[in-house]
Coordinates of C-alpha atoms and ligand atoms in Angstrom, one line a residue:
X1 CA 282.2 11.8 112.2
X2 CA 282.7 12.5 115.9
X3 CA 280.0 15.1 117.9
X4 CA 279.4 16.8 120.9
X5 CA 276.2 17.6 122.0
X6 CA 277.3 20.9 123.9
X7 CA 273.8 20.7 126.1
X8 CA 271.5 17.6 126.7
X9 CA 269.9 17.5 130.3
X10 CA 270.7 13.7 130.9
X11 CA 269.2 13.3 134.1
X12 CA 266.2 14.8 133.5
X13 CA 263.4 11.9 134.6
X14 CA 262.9 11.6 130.7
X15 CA 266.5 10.7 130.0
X16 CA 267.4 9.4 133.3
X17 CA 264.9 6.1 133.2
X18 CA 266.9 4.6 130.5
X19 CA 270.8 6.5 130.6
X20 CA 272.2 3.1 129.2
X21 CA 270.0 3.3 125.7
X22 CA 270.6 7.0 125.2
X23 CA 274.7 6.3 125.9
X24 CA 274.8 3.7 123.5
X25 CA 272.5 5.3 121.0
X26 CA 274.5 8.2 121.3
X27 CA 277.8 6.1 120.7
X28 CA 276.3 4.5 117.5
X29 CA 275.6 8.3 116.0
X30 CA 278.8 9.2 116.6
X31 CA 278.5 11.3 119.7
X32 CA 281.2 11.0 121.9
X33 CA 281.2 13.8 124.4
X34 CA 277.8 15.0 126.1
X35 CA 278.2 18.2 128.8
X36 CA 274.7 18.1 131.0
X37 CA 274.2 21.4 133.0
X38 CA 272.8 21.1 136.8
X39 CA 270.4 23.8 137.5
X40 CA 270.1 24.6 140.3
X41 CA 269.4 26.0 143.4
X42 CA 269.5 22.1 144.9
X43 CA 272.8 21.6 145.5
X44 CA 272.2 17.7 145.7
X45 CA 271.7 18.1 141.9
X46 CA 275.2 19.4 141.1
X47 CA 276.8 16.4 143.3
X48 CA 275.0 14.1 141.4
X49 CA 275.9 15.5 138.2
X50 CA 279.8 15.5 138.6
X51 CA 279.4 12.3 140.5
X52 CA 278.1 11.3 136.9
X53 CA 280.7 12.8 135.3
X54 CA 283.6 11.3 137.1
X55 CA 282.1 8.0 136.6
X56 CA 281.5 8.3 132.9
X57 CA 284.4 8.9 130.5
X58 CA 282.8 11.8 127.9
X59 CA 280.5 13.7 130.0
X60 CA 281.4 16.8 131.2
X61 CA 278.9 19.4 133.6
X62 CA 278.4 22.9 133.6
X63 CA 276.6 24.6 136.5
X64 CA 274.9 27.4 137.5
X65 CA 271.0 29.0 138.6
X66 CA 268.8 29.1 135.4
X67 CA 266.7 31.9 135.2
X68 CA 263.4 30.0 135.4
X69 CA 264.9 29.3 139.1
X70 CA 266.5 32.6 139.7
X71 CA 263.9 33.9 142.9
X72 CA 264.9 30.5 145.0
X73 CA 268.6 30.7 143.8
X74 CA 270.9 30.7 147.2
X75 CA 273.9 31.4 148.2
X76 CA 274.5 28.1 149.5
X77 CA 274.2 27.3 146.0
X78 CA 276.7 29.6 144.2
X79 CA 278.9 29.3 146.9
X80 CA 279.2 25.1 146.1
X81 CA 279.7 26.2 142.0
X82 CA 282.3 27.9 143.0
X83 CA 283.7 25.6 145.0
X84 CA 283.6 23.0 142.1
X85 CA 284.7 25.4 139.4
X86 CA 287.9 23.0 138.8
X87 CA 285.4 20.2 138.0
X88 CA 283.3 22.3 135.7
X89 CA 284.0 23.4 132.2
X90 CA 281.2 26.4 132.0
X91 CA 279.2 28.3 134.7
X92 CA 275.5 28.2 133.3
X93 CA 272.7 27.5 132.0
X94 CA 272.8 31.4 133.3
X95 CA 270.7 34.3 131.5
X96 CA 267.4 35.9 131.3
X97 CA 264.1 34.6 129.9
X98 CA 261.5 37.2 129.5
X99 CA 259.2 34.5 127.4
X100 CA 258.4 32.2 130.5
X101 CA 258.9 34.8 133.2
X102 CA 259.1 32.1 135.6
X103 CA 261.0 34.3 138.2
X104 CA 260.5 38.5 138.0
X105 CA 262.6 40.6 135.3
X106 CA 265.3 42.6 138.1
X107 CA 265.8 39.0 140.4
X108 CA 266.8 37.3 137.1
X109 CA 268.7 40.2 136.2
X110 CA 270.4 40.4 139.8
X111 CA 271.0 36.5 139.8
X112 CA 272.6 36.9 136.1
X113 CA 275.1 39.4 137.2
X114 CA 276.1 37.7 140.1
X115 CA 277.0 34.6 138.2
X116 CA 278.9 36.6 136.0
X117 CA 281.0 38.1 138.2
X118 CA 281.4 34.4 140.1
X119 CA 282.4 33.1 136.8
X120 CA 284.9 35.2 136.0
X121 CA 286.7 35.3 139.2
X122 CA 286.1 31.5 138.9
X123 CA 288.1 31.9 135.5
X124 CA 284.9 30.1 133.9
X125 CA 283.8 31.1 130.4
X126 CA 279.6 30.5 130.8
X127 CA 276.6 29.2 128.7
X128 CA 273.9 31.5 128.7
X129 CA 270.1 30.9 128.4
X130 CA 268.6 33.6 126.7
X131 CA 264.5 34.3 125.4
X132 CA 263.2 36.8 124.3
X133 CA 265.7 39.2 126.2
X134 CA 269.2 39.8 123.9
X135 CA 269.5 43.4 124.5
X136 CA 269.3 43.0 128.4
X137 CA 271.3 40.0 128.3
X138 CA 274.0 41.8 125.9
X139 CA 273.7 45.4 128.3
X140 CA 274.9 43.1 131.2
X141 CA 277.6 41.9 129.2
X142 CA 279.3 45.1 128.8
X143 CA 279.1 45.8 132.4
X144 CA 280.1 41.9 133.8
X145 CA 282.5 40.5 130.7
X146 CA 282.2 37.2 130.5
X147 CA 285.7 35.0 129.8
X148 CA 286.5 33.7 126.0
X149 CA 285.0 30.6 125.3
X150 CA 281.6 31.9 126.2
X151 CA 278.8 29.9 124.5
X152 CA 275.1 31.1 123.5
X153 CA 273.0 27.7 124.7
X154 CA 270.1 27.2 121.8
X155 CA 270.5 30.2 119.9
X156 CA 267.0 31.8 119.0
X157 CA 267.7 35.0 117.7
X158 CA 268.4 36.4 114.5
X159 CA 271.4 36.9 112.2
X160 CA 272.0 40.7 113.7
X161 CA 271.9 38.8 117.5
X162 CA 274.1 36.5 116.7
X163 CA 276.9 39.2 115.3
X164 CA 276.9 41.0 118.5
X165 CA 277.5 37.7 120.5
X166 CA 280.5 36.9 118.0
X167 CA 281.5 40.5 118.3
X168 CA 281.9 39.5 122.2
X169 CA 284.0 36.6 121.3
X170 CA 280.8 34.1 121.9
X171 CA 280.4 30.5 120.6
X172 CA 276.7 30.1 119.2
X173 CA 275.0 27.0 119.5
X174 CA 272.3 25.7 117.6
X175 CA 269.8 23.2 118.1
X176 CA 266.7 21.2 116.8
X177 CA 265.2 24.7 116.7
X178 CA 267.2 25.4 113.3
X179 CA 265.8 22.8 111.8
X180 CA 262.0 23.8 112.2
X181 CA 260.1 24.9 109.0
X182 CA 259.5 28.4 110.9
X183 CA 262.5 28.9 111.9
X184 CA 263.5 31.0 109.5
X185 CA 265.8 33.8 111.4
X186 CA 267.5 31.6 113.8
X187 CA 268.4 29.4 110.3
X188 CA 269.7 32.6 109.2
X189 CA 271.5 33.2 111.7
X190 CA 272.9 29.8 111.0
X191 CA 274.0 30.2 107.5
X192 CA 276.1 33.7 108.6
X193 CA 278.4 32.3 112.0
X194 CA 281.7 31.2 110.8
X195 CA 282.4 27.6 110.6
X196 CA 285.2 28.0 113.8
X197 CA 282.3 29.6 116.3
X198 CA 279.4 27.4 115.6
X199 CA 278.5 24.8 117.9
X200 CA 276.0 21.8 118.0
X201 CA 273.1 20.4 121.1
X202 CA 270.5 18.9 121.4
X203 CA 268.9 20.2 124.5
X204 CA 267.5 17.3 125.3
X205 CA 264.9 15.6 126.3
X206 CA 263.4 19.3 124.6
X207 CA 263.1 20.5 121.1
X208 CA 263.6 16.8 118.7
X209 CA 264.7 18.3 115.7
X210 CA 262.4 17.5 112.7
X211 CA 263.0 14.4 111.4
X212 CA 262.1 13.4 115.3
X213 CA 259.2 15.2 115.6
X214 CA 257.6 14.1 118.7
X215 CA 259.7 11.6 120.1
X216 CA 261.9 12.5 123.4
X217 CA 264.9 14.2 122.2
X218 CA 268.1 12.4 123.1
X219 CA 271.9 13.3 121.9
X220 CA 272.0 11.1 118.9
X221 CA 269.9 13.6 117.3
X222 CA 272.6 15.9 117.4
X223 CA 273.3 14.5 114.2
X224 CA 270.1 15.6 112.2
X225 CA 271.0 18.9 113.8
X226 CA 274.4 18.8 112.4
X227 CA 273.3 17.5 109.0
X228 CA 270.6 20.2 108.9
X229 CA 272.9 22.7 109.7
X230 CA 275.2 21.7 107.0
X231 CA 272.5 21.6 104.5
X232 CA 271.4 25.3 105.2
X233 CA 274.9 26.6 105.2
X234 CA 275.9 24.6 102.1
X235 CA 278.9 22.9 104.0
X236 CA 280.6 19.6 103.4
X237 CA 278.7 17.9 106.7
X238 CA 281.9 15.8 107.6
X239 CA 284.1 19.0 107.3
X240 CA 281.3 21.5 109.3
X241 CA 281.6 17.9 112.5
X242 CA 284.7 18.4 112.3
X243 CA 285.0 22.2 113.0
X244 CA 282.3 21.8 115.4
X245 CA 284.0 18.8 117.3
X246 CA 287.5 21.5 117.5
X247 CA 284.8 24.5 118.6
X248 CA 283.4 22.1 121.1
X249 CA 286.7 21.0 122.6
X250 CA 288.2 24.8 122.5
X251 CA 285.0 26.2 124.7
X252 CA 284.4 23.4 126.5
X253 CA 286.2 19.8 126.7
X254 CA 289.8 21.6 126.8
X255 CA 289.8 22.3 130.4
X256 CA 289.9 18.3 131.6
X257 CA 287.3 17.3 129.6
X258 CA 289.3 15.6 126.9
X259 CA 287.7 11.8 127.0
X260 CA 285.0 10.8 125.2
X261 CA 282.5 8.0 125.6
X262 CA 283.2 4.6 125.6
Ligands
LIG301 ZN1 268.3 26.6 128.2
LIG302 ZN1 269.1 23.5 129.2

């Protein structure tokens, strides 16, 4: 079985401090490609992540200002995501989150839109961050398209959510989330996206799926996600990899990415 955690914040302090365990732990469970988003606005942080990247066969980046960070995003910033758009393979983590509110509603609003205009003339698909605020997020859409091979990063809405996303061509990924007890619209959300749109993360070093409860979440655990997943949907879990390997490599490994980790 062969994975891809499509999201996993490896340089994160939490990860960072021991990269060589979390490779090779990641290796053993079968995951062979990792893409780690830089956040922004530092643009020292997206050097060192595709200095990362070029120095480890597997790992691929995406880029862009979260919305947590959207009222000190700069555009010193976007300008150098553009500029590194061939070394990218998504513009995000990009979106609106309305449950932290860590930057006002309109900036992160104005900061989303710009990214999806950069992305598209970047020919970028992006992978959007999105709580608590689908029916701004999905408004925006319709006015700033985003490419195919778009990705929803750690899916938390519902089964009539995810429909629209897929309706816009979208890739939905799930993570540790779907396997909590409460969970129980995001899980059906889980059980309705079909098998060639459905993508696996961790989000690591957040949200260990259950049977980690606790612990720093790393990208091995992809694989509870994945088994989880296959459980809920009633899939074969070597057949549901696979499909989610192919989705993986379609939105996201296609454009240069192709190694894995060795
Ligand atoms: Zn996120
Ligand atoms: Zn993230």
């Amino acid at each position: 079985m062969k994975l891809h955690d499509t999201h996993a914040h490896l340089l994160f302090p939490a990860l960072a401090d021991r990269l060589e365990q979390v490779l090779d732990n990641a290796r053993r469970a079968g995951v062979l490609r990792i893409t780690v988003p830089a956040l922004g606005p530092d643009p020292a942080e997206l050097a060192r992540t595709l200095d990362f990247a070029a120095r480890t066969p597997g790992i691929t980046v995406i880029a862009g200002v979260h919305p947590h960070h959207a009222s000190t995003s700069t555009q010193v910033f976007l300008d150098a995501v553009s500029a590194s758009a061939d070394r990218l393979v998504a513009w995000g983590e990009i979106g609106l989150d309305f449950h932290y509110d860590f930057s006002p509603r309109d900036v992160q609003a104005a900061v989303f839109a710009e990214q999806l205009d950069r992305a598209r003339t970047a020919g970028l698909p992006v992978a959007l961050h999105v709580r608590e605020a689908h029916d701004e997020t999905l408004a925006l859409l319709r006015e700033h398209p985003a490419s195919q091979g778009s990705i929803v990063h750690c899916f938390t809405g519902d089964a009539k959510t995810a429909e629209k996303y897929l309706d816009l061509g979208f890739f939905i990924s799930f993570s540790g989330i779907v396997t909590f007890p409460k969970a129980l619209e995001v899980q059906e959300a889980a059980r309705m996206v079909p098998a060639d749109r459905l993508l696996v993360e961790t989000d690591a070093p957040y949200l260990a799926p259950r049977t980690h409860r606790g612990r720093t979440c790393e990208p091995a655990y992809v694989l509870d996600t994945l088994l989880a997943l296959a459980e809920l949907r009633g899939d074969e879990p070597g057949a549901l990899a696979a499909a989610a390997w192919d989705n993986g490599h379609r939105a996201l490994a296609a454009r240069g990415g192709g190694l894995e980790l060795t």
